[in-house]
Structure formats: C-alpha cells, structure tokens
Coordinates of C-alpha atoms in Angstrom, one line a residue:
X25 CA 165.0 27.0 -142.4
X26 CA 166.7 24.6 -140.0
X27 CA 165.3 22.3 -137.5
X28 CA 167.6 21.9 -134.6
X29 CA 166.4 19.0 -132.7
X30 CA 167.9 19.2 -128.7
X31 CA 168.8 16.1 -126.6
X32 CA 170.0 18.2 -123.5
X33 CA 173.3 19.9 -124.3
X34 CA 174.4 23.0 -122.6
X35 CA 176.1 24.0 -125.8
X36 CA 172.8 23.9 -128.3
X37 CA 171.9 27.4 -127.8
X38 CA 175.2 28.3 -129.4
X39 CA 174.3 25.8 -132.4
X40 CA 171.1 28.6 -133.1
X41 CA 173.1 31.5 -132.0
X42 CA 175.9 29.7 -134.9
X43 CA 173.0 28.9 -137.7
X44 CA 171.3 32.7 -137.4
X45 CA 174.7 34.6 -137.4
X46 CA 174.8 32.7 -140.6
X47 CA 171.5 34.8 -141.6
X48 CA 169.5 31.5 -141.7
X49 CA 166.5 31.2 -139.6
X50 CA 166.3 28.1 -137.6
X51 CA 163.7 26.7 -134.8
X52 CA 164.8 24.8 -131.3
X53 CA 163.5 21.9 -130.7
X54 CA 163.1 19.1 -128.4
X55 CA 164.5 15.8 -129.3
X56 CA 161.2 13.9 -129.4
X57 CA 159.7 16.6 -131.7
X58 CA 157.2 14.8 -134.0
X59 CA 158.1 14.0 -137.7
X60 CA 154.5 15.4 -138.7
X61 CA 156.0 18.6 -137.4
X62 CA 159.2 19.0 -139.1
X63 CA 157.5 17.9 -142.6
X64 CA 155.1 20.9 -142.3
X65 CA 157.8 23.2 -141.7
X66 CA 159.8 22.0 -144.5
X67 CA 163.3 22.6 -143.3
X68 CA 166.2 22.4 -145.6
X69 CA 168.4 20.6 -143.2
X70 CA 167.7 18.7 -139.2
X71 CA 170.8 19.2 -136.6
X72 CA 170.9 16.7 -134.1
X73 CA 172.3 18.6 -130.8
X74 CA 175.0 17.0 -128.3
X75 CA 173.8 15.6 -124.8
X76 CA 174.8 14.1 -121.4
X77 CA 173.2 11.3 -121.8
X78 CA 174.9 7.7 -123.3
X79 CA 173.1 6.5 -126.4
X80 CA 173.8 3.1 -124.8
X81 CA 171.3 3.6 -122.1
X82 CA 168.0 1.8 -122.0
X83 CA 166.7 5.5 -121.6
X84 CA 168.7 7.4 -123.9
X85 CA 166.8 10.1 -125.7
X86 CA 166.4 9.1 -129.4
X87 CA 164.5 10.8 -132.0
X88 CA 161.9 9.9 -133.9
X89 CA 163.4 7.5 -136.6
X90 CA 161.6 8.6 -139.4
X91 CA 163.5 11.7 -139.8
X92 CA 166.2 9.9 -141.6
X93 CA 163.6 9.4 -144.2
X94 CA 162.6 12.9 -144.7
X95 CA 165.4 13.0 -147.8
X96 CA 167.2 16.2 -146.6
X97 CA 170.4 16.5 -144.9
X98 CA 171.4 15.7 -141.0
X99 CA 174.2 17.0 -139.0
X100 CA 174.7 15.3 -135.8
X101 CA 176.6 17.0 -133.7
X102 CA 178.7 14.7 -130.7
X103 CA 175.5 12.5 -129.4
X104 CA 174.3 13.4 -132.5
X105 CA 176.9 11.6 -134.3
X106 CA 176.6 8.5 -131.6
X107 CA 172.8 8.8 -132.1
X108 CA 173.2 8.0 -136.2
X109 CA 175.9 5.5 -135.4
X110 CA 173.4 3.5 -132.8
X111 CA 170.4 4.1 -135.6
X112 CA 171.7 2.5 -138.7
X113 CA 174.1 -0.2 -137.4
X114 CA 177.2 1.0 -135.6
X115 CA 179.0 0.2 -132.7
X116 CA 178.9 2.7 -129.7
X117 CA 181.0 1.9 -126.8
X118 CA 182.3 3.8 -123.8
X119 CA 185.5 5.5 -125.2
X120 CA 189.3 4.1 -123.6
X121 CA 189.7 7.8 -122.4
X122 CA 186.9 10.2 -122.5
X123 CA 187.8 13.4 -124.5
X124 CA 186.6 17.0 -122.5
X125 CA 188.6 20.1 -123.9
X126 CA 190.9 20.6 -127.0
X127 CA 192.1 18.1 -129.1
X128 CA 193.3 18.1 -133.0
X129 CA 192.1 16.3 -135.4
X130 CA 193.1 15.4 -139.0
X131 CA 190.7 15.7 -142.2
X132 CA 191.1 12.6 -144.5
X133 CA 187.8 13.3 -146.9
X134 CA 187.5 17.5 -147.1
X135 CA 185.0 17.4 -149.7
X136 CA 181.6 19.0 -148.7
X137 CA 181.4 19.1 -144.5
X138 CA 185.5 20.4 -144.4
X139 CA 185.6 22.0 -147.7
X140 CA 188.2 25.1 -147.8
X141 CA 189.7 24.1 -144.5
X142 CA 193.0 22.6 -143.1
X143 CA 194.0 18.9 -142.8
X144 CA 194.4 19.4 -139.6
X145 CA 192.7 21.5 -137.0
X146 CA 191.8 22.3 -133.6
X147 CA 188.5 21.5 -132.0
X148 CA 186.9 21.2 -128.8
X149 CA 185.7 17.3 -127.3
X150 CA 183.6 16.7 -124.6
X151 CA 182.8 13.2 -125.0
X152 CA 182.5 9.8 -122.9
X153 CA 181.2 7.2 -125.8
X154 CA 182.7 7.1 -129.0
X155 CA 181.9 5.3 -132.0
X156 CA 183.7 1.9 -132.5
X157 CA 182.5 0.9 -136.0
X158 CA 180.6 2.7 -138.8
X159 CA 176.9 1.2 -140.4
X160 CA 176.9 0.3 -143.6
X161 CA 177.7 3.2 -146.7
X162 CA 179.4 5.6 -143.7
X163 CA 182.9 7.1 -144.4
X164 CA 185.5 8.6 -141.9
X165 CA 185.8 12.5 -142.6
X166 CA 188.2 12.7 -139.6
X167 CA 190.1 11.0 -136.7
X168 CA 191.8 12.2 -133.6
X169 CA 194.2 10.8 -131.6
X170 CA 191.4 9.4 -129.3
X171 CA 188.3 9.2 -131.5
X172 CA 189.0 7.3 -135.0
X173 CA 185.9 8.5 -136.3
X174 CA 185.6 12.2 -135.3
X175 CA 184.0 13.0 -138.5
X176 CA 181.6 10.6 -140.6
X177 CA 178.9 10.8 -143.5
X178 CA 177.1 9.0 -145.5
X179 CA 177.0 10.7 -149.1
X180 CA 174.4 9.4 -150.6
X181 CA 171.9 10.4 -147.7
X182 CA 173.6 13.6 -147.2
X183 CA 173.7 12.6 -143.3
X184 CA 176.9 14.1 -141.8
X185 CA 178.2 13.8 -137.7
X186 CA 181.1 15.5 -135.9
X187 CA 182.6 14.2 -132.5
X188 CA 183.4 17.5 -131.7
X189 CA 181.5 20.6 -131.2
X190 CA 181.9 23.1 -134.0
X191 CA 179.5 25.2 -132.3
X192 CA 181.6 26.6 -129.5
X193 CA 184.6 29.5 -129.3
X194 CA 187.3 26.3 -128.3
X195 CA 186.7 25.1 -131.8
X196 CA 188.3 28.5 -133.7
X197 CA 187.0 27.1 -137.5
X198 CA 183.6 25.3 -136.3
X199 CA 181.5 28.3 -137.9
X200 CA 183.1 27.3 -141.5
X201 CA 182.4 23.7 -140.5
X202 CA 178.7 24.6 -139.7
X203 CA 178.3 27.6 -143.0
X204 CA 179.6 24.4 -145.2
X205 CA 176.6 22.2 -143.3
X206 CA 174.0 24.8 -144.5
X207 CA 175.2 26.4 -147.7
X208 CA 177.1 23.5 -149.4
X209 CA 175.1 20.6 -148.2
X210 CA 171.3 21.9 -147.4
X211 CA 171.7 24.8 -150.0
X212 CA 170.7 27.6 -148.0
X213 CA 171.3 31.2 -149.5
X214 CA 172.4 33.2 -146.0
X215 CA 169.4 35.7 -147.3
X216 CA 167.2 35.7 -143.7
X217 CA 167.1 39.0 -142.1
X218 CA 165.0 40.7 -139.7
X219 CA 163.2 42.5 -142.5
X220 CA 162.1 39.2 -144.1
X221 CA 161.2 37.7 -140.6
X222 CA 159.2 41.5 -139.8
X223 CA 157.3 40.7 -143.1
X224 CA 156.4 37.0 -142.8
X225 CA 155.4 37.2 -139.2
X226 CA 153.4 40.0 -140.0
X227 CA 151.6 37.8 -142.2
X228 CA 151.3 34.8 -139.7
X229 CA 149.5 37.4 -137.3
X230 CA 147.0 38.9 -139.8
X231 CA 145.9 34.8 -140.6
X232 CA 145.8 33.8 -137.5
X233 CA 144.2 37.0 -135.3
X234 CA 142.2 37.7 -138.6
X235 CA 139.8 40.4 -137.7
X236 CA 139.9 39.6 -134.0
X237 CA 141.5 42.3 -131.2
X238 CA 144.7 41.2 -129.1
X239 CA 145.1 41.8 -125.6
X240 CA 148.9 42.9 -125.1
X241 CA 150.3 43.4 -121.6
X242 CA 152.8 46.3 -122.4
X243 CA 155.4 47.2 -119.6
X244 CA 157.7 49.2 -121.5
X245 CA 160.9 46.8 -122.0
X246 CA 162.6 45.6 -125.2
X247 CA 160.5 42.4 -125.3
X248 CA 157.0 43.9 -124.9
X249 CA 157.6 46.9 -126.5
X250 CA 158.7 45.4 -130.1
X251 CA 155.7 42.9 -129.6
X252 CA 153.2 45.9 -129.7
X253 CA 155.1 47.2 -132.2
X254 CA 155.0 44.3 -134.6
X255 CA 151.4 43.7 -133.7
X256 CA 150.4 47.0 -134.4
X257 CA 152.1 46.7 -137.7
X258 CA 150.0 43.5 -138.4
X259 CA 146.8 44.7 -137.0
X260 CA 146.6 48.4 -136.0
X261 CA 144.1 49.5 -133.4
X262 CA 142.6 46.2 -132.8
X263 CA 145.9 45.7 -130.6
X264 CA 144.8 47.0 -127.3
X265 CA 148.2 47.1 -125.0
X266 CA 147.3 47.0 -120.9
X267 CA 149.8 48.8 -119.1
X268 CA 150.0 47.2 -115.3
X269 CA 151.7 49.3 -112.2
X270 CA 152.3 46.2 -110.5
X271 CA 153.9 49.0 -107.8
X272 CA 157.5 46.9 -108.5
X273 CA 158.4 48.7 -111.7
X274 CA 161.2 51.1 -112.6
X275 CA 161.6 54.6 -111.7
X276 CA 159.4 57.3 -114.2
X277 CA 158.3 53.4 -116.3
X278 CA 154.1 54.9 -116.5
X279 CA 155.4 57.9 -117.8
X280 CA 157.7 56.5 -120.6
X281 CA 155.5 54.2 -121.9
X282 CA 152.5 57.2 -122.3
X283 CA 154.9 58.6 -124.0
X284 CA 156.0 56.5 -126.5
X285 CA 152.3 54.7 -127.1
X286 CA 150.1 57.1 -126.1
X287 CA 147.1 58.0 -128.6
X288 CA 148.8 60.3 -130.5
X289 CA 151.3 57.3 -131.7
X290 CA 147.9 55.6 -132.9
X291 CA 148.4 52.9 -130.1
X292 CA 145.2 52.2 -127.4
X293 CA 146.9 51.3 -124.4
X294 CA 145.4 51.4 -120.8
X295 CA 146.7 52.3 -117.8
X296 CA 145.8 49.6 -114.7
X297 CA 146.8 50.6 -111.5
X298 CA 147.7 47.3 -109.6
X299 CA 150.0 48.4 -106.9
X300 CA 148.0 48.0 -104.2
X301 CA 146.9 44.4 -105.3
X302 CA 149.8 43.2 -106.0
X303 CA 151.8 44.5 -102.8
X304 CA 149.3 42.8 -101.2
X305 CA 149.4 39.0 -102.3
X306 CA 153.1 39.2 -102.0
X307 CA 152.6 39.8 -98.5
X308 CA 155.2 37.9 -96.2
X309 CA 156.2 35.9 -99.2
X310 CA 160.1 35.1 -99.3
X311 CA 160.4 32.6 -101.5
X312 CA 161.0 33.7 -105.3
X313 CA 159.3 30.4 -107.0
X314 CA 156.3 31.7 -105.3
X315 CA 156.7 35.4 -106.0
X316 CA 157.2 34.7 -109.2
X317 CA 153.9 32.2 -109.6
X318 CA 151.7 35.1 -107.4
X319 CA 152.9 37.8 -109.9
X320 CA 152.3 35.4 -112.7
X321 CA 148.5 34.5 -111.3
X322 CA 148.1 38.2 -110.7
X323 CA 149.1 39.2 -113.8
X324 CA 146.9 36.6 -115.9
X325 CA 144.1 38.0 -113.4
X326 CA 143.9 41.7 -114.3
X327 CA 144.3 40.6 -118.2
X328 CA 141.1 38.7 -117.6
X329 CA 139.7 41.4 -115.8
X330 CA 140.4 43.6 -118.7
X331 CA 139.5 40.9 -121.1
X332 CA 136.1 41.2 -119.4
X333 CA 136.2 45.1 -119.8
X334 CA 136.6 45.0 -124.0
X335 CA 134.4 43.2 -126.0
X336 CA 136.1 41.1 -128.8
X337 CA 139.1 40.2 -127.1
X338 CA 140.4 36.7 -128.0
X339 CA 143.8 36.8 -127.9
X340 CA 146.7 37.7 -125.5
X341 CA 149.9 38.6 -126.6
X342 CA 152.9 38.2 -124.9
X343 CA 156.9 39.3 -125.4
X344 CA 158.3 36.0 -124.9
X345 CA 161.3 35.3 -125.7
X346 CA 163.7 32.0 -126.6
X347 CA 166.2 32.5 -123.2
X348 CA 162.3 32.8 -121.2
X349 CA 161.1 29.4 -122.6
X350 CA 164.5 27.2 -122.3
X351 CA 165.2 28.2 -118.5
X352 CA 161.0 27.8 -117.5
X353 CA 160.0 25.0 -119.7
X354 CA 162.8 23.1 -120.3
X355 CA 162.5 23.2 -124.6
X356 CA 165.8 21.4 -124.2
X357 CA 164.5 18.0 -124.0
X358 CA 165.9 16.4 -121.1
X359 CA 167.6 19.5 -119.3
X360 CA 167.0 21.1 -116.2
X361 CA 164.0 23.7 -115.6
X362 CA 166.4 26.9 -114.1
X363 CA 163.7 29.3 -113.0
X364 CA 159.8 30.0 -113.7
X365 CA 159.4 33.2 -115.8
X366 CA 155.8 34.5 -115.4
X367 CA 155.0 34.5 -118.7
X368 CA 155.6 31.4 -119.9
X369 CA 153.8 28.5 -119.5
X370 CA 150.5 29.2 -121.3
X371 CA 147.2 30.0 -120.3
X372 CA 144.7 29.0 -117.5
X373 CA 141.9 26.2 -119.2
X374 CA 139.1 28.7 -118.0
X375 CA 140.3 32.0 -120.3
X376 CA 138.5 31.4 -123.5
X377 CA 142.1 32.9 -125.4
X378 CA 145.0 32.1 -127.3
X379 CA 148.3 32.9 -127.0
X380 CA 150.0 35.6 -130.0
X381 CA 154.1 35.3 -129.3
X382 CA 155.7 36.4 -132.3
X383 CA 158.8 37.2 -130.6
X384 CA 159.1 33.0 -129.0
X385 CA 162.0 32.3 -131.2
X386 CA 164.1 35.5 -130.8
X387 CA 167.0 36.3 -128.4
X388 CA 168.0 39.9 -127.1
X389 CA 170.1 41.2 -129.8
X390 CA 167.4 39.9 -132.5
X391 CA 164.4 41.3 -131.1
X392 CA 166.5 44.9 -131.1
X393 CA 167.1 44.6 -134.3
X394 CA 163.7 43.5 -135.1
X395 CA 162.5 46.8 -133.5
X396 CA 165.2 48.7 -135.1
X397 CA 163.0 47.8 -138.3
X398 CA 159.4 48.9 -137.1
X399 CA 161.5 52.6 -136.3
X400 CA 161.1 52.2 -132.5
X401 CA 163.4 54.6 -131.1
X402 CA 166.5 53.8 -129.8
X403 CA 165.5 55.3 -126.0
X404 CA 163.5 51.7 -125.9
X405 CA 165.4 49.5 -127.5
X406 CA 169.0 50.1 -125.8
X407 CA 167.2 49.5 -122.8
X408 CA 168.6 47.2 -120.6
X409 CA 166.3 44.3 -119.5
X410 CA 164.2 44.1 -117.0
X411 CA 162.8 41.2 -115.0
X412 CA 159.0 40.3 -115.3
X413 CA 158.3 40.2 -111.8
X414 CA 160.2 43.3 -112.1
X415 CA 161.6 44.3 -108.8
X416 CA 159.8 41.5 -106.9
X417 CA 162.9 39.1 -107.4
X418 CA 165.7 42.1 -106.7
X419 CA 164.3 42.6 -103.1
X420 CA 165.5 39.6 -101.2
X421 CA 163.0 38.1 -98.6
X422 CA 159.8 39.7 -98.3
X423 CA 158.3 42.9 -100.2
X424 CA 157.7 45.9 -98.6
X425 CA 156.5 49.4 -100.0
X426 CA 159.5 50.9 -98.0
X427 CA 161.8 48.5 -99.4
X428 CA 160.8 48.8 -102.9
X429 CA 161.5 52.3 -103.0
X430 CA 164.9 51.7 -101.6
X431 CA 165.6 49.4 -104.5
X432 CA 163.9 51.6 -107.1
X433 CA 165.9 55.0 -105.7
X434 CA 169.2 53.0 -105.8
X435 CA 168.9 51.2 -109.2
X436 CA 168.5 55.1 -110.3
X437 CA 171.3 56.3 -108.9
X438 CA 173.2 53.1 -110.7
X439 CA 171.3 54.1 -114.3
X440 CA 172.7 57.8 -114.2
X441 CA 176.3 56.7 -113.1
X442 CA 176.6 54.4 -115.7
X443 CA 175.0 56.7 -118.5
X444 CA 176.9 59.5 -117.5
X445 CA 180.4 57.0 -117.4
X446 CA 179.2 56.1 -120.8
X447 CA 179.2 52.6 -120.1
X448 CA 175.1 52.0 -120.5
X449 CA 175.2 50.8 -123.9
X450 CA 178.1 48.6 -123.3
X451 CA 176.7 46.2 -120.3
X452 CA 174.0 44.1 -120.5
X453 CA 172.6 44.8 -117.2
X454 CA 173.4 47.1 -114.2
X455 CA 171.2 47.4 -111.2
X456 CA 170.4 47.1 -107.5
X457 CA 170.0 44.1 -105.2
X458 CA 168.2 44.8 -101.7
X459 CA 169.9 42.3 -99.4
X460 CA 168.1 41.0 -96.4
X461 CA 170.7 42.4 -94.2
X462 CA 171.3 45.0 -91.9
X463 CA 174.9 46.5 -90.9
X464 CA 176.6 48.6 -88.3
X465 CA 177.3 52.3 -89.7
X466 CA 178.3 55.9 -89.1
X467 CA 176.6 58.8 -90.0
X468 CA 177.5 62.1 -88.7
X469 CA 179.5 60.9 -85.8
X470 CA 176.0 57.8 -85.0
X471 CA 175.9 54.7 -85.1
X472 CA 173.4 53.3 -87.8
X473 CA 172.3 50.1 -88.4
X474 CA 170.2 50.1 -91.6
X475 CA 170.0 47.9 -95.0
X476 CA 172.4 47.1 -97.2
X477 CA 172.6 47.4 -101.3
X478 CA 174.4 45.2 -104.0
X479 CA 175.4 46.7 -107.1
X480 CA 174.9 44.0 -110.3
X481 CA 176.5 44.7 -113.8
X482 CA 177.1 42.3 -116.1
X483 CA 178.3 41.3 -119.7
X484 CA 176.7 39.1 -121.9
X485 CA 175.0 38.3 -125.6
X486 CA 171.9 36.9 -125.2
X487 CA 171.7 35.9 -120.9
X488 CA 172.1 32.7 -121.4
X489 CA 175.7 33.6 -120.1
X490 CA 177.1 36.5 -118.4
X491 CA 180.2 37.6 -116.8
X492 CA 180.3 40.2 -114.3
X493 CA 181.4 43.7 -115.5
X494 CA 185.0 45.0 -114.4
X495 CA 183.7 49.1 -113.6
X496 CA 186.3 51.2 -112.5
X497 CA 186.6 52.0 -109.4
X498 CA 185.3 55.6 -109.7
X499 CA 182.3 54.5 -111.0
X500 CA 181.8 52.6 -108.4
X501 CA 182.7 54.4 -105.7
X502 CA 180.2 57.6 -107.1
X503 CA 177.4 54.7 -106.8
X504 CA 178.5 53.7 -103.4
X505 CA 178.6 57.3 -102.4
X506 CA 175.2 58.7 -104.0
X507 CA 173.5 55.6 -102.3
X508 CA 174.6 55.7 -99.2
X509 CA 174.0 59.7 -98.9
X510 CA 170.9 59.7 -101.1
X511 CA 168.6 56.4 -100.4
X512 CA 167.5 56.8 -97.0
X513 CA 167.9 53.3 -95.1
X514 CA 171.1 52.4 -97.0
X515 CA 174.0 52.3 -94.6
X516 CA 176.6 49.7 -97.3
X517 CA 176.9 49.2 -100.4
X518 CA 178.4 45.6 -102.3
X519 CA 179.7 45.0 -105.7
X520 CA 178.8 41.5 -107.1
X521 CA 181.5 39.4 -108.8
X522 CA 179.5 36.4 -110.0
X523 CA 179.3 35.1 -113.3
X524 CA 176.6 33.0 -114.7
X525 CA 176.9 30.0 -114.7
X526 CA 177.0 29.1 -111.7
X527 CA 175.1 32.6 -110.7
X528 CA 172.2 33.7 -112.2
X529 CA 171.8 37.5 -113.6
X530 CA 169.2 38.4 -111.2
X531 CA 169.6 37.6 -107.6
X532 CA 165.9 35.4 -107.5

C-alpha cells in the first residue's frame, strides 16, 4: 500500500481518492506520523501532501526525517517538494510571483515520473515558495515559466517532487503522473479491490475480537449497515447490533432495519427505544456543537447500558468513516476541525471496550461497493446518507416532538418525488431543513402564519464536496405543493442553492 502523509492541504483527499481509483489501497496520515508506524505497515511508496504553510517557518510542519531512510520511494507533492528541498540541502525562498491556477510546464527528463506523456503540459499551481536551488544528486524533471524546478528527483533514492498538483481536475494528465509514481516507481500491480480488502479485514477482525462478542449500534444507513455486515461475516452471532429510536430518525427506519436483520437473516439485533430520553436532554438546546455532543453522550450511554445487559461484550463497533474522521478530528495535520460527528472521537476512559471500525478508511462510494460484496441488497446500500444525530441537526434551534414530525413528514414527501422523478439514485442527498422561521400565509381565503421548510439536494462523490442539485422545476414545485397541503404547520417552502465549500451538506 501507500502511506500518504498530510501537512494540511485541502487537495490531499483527492491524492487518496487519485491512489484508490488506481486500485491501490493507501492510508491518510498525519504529517508527524511516527516512522515505527509506517515500517510496520510496510508501504511500497510515502506521498508527502501539499500545505499552507511555508517550509521556511520556524513552525513549519516537517516530518519525521527518518522516512528518507526507509529505502522506498517518496513523492512530494508542492510542500512536499519544498519539504525535500529544505531536508537535504536546497534553497527555499519566497517565489518572485506566487503561482495559484494553471500554468504549463515543459518536461526535460521524461523517464520514470513523466514517462508516456508530453513535453509539455498543463497543470495546476498554487504555490507561494518555490525552490531556488537543488541538494546535492537532485535533477530538474520540469520548469515553468515561474518555477525552474517544477519537477525534481533524485534517482538513486527513488525520491520524486512536483510543484504542481497532479492530484486535482485543473491538471487534465496528473492521474498518469501519479499511476507512473505507483506502478513504474514503487511497483505496485493496481490488483486491490474490495474483495481483497472484504477478505483481509475479515481477517484483522477474527485476530483481534478473537472469540469475544461486539457491540454494534445499527441504525440502518450505508455506513452501519455494511459494518454489521462485514462483522457478521468475520464473527457471526457474537455480533450483537443495538438498534436505537433516538425519536429523530427517518420515516418507517425500525421497521426497515427488522426487516433486513431480523433473526431470520441470522443477525441478533435489539430494539432500544430512546425517544423519550433523548427528546429530553436536547431540551431547549439550540446550539448544534452541543446537540451533537448530547446525542454523542447519549448514545455511548445506552451502549453501556446494553453493554451492562450482555455478558461478554468487549467491543463496540462503529461505521466510521474517512469524511467523519477528517472534518471531527482533524487527521489532516494542521487543518481545521469542521464539525464534531458523534461517533468519532473514541471512547470514554471508564467503558472497559475497544473500538472495531473496519470501515475508518473508506469513503461513500467504497463502503457501497464493499457491501455490494457481502450481497446486501441494493434497497440499503443506494440509500442516501443520513446524519448521525439524525434529524437533531436538520431542525434549526431547539427540538421539539411537533417539529420533528414536520421535518420527518416533509423529508418523505421529498424521498417519493425524487424516486418517482427518478432522480434518487442520481443525487447524493435530498432532504428537509426545518427553519426557525415563521411566515405570513393563505389558506382557504386565512391568513396563516406557520413554519417554514427548505428543500436540500445536492451532488457530490464522497461529501467532502458538493454542489447543489439543478431539479426541475416540476419537481420542485410537486414538493412545494405536497408540503404545504400535506405537513400540517408548513405555510413556505425554500430551495437551497449552496454549495460546499463554503456551505456544509447539512444545515448544522
């Protein structure tokens, strides 16, 4: 596999999303991540990521040094490239004229790193430094009009560095750039697929749960559901799944997921009903970092209560995914925590269990096709996501019983009109928003003044972006019309035309 080690860019996720389109399996990781580490996971090659910070600074995130010891190759990629100047001699200096967007550059070594491409080519910059002179036993592999060394190696290490960012869309022949990185240079065969990674996490599970039971909240989602699904591969009935109604789920959610891994599937799942608990710590809360930590406390409380309830229960599984862990725990080195996600984090010091995530290095589209392989059926897995605090953070302000089912009956009416439009499969999420807000109306010749709705539906891969989906205007206006006539307390309804960034996919 690959090691990508992360000093903070915004573009690294695409450098993973690059590597596994490549059918290699790679790991994220942060910059400081320890050599001990990376040595027991034997990787055929380290990528060093890009970043906002200047390698110049006192500060400046470095890694640790003895990875250019480890005898396998090393791509930098933009601070990557300054970091391996700065390491082994080089001169870094703040560039004349700082390169952000597209620029060409011109390939004067195409052996190896630009093998099978063009002497010249398009790429995308977005750079302040620049290197000024090359350590000892480095080549140029290309210039630009601005950067003299856009492209550098040293052969005999097999240590290779681009200015640019191969990574993104702007640079149209970065994925041939990065495929000659892993197949030519690290000698990786392009042979990982989500049969091979079903089979060897299987295996992980069965040696580290050995004849132990694992605790698995189940609510019915993608993420959970191919969680249970692997585990149950790994360990059968010694996965027990808990089923919470946390009274802020989905419309007909308790009866889908009896259905799907009830007893006669082999699965022992239990139902807890929660509503009344939950409902009742979120109480007058408005802010959504703190309805998202009381669900999260609430949550880890009933799994200890039903920790209590089985005997042999020592570890908890969890549906975790890569896009949870970047935005809550900041992964990425140096960047910016986004939002909490409830199940992420860890586990309180006083529960006596570890965690089982087998699904922590997956995004979206993988963990479908990962569930496509246990035979889950397709009614689960083209589900669109769901929040954890589930409908918690798409009623804004406070949550109410009354206002929860005006969110739940309207994000129904939005499922059905975009089914029956035949658009479900193609957005990543559509759903309701309950705004805080009450408007002036007319029904049957009255004024009203009720609540207001906003419609969401968005486009994306794997949520670290999104754009907001263009629905026709039929569509729309069916939602706008079943809402208003159907949810009683809805007097408007909104259309939301954010895209992330700067907006988030879910309103909290």
């Amino acid at each position: 596999m690959i090691i990508i080690l992360d000093f903070g860019s915004q573009y690294t996720q695409l450098i993973a999303r690059r590597v596994r389109e490549a059918n290699v399996f790679c790991e994220l990781h942060p910059y400081h991540y320890s050599v001990e580490k990376i040595k027991a996971a034997r990787p055929t090659g380290i990528i060093l990521s890009g970043s906002p910070a200047s390698v110049t600074d006192k500060k400046a995130p470095k890694p640790d040094p003895r990875i250019f010891n480890l005898g396998i190759p090393i791509l930098g990629i933009c601070y990557g490239l300054q970091v391996m100047v700065n390491r082994f001699g080089g001169k870094v200096e703040k560039a004349p004229r700082r390169e952000y967007g597209p620029a060409d550059i011109h390939v004067v070594h195409p052996d190896l790193l630009f093998h099978d491409l063009p002497s010249s080519l398009p790429v995308w910059m977005s750079h302040g430094d620049a290197a000024r002179s090359l350590p000892k036993d480095f080549i140029s592999l290309a210039r630009s009009e601005n950067a003299p060394y856009a492209a550098i190696a040293n052969l005999g290490k097999r240590f290779f560095a681009v200015q640019f960012h191969p990574e993104v869309h702007h640079t149209p022949l970065g994925k041939q750039i990065l495929n000659n990185f892993l197949f030519r240079i690290c000698g990786e065969k392009g042979d990982w697929t989500m049969e091979n990674f079903a089979q060897e996490e299987i295996k992980r599970i069965r040696e580290k749960v050995g004849d132990e039971k694992v605790l698995l909240a189940l609510s019915g989602g993608v993420d959970s559901s191919v969680a249970a699904a692997l585990l149950h591969e790994a360990i059968g009935r010694r996965l027990v799944c808990v089923f919470v109604n946390n009274g802020l789920l989905r419309h007909g959610e308790e009866e889908r997921v009896r259905k799907v891994f009830g007893k006669d599937q082999g699965y022992v799942t239990h139902i807890a009903d929660a509503r009344k608990r939950f409902l009742g710590k979120l109480k007058g809360v408005k802010d959504p970092e703190r309805k998202r930590k009381i669900i999260g406390h609430e949550f880890i409380a009933v799994f200890e209560e039903a920790a209590r309830k089985f005997k042999g229960i020592k570890f908890l599984g969890q549906g975790t995914l890569y896009p949870d862990v970047i935005e809550s725990v900041s992964v990425k080195g140096p960047s910016a925590v986004i939002k909490s996600h409830h199940n992420v984090g860890g586990l309180p010091a006083r529960m006596k269990m570890e965690l089982v995530e087998p699904l922590r290095f997956l995004f979206k589209d993988e963990v479908r096709a990962l569930g496509r392989t246990l035979h889950l059926p397709e009614e689960i897995l083209l589900r669109q996501p769901f929040p954890g605090p589930g409908l918690a953070v798409r009623v804004l302000g406070d949550v109410t019983e009354e206002k929860l089912r005006m969110a739940r009956e309207a994000d129904r009416i939005i499922e059905e009109e975009i089914r029956a439009a035949g658009l479900y499969q193609n957005l990543w999420q559509a759903f309701a928003v309950f705004l805080p807000v009450n408007s002036v109306g007319v029904m049957g010749d009255e004024r009203t003044y009720e609540n207001a709705v906003a419609v969401r539906a968005v486009n994306s891969v794997d949520a670290m972006t999104a754009d907001w989906a263009r629905l026709p205007y039929d569509v729309l206006g069916k939602m706008s019309s079943r809402i208003i006539n159907e949810v009683r307390g809805i007097n408007r309804v909104v259309y939301d035309i954010s895209s992330k960034p700067p907006a988030t996919i879910e309103w909290e």
